[in-house]
mmCIF file of C-alpha atoms in Angstrom:
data_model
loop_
_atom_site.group_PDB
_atom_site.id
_atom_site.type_symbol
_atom_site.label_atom_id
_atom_site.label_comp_id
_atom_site.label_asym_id
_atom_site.label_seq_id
_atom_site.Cartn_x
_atom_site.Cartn_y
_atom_site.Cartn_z
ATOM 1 C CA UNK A 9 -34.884 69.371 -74.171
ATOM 2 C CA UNK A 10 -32.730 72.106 -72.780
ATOM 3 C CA UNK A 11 -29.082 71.851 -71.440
ATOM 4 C CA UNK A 12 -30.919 72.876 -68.075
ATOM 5 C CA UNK A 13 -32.654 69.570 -68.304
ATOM 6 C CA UNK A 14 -29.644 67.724 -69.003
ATOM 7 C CA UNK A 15 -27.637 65.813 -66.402
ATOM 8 C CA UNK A 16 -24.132 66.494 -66.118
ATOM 9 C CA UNK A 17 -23.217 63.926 -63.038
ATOM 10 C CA UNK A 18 -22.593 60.276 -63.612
ATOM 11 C CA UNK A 19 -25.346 58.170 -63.172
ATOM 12 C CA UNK A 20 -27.380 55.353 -64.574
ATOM 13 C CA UNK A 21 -28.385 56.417 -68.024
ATOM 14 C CA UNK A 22 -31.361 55.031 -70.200
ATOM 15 C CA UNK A 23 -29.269 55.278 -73.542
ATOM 16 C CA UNK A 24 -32.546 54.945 -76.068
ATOM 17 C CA UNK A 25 -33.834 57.797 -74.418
ATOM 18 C CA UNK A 26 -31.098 60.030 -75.281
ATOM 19 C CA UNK A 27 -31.386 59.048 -78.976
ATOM 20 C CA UNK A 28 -34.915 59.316 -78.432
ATOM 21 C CA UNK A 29 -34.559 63.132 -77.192
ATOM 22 C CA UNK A 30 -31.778 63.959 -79.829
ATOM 23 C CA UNK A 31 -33.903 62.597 -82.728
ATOM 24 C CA UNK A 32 -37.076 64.623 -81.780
ATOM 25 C CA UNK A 33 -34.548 68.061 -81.580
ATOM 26 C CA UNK A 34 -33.311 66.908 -84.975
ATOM 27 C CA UNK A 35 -36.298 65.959 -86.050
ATOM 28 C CA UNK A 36 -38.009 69.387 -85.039
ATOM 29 C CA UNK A 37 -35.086 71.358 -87.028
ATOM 30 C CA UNK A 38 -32.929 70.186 -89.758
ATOM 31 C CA UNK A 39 -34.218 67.167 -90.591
ATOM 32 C CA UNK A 40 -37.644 68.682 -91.428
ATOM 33 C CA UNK A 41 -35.742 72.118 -93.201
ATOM 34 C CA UNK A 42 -33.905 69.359 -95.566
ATOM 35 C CA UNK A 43 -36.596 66.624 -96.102
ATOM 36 C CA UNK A 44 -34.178 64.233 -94.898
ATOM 37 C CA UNK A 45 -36.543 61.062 -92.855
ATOM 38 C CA UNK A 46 -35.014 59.759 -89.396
ATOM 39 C CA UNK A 47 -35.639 56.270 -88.979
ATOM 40 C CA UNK A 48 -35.453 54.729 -85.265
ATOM 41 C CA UNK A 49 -35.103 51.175 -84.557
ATOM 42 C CA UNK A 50 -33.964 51.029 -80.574
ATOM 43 C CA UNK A 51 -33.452 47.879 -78.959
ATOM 44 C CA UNK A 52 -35.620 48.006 -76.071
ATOM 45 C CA UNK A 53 -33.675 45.137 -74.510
ATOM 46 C CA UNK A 54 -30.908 47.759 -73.787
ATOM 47 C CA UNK A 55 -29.358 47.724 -70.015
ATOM 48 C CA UNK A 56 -28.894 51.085 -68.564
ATOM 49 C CA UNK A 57 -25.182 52.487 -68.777
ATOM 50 C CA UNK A 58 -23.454 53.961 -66.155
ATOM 51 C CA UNK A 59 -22.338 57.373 -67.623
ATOM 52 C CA UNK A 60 -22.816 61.629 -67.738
ATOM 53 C CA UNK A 61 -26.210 62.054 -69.554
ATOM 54 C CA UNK A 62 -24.755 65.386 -70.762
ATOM 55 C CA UNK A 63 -21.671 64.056 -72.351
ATOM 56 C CA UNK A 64 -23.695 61.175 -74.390
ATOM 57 C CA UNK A 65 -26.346 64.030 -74.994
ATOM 58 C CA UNK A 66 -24.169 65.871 -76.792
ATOM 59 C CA UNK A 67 -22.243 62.889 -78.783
ATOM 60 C CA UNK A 68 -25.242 61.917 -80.120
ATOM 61 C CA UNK A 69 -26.580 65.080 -81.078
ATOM 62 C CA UNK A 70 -23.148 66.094 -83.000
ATOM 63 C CA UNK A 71 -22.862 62.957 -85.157
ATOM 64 C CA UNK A 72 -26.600 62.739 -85.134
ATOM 65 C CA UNK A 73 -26.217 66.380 -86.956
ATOM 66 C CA UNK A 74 -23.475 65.558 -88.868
ATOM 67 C CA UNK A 75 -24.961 62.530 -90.529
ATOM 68 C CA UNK A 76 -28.070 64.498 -91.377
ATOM 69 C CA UNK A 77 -26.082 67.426 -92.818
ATOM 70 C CA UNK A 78 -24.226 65.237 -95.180
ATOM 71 C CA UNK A 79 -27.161 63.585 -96.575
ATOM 72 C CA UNK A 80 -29.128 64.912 -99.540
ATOM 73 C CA UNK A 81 -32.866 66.164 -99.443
ATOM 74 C CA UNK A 82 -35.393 62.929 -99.555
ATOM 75 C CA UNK A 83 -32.449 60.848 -97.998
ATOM 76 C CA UNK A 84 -32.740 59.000 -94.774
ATOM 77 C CA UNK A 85 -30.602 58.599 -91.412
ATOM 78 C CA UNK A 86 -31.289 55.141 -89.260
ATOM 79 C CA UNK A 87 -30.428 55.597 -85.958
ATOM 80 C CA UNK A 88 -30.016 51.904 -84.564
ATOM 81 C CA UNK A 89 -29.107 50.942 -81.147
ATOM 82 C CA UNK A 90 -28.297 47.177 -79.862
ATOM 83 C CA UNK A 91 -26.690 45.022 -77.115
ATOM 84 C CA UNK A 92 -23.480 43.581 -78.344
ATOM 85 C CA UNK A 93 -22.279 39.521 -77.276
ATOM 86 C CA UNK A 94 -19.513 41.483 -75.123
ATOM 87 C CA UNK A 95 -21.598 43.466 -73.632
ATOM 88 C CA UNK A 96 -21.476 46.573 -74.877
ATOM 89 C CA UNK A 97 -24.205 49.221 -75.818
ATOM 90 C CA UNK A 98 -23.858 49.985 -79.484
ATOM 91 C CA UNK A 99 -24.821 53.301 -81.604
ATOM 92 C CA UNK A 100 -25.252 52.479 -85.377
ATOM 93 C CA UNK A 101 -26.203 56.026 -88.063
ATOM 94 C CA UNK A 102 -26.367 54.889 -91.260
ATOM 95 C CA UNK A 103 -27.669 56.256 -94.454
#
């Protein structure tokens, strides 16, 4: 995905499919350069979220990064979203 294809206006956002479109850019480039596995489990139960596509975009890919740069080679990164009891949309990278 390019930055032309990215929204930059606040709209109604389908979160997982931001993850989903950072994890196949990471997935295409460091992640395969340091044998480090990405592991998805998305909550497809997720509302959409009100929001600039561009802004999330980028938060995700820049921790997204960082977690994978900080891991060793044959390590993995779970990218985890969910739907809190206060409704909130949660992000969870762990290694």
């Amino acid at each position: 995905m390019s930055d032309d294809d990215i929204n930059d206006k606040t709209t109604e956002i389908y979160f997982n499919q931001i993850v989903r479109d950072v994890l196949g850019a990471l997935q295409a480039g460091m992640a395969v350069t340091k044998s480090v596995t990405v592991i998805e489990q998305l909550d497809s139960s997720l509302p959409r979220v009100i929001g600039r596509e561009k802004a999330f975009y980028d938060l995700v890919s820049c921790v997204g990064q960082n977690a994978i740069e900080a891991c060793e080679d044959k390590d993995s990164v779970t990218f985890e979203t969910s739907y809190t009891d206060n409704l909130r949309v949660l992000l969870t990278i762990s290694d």
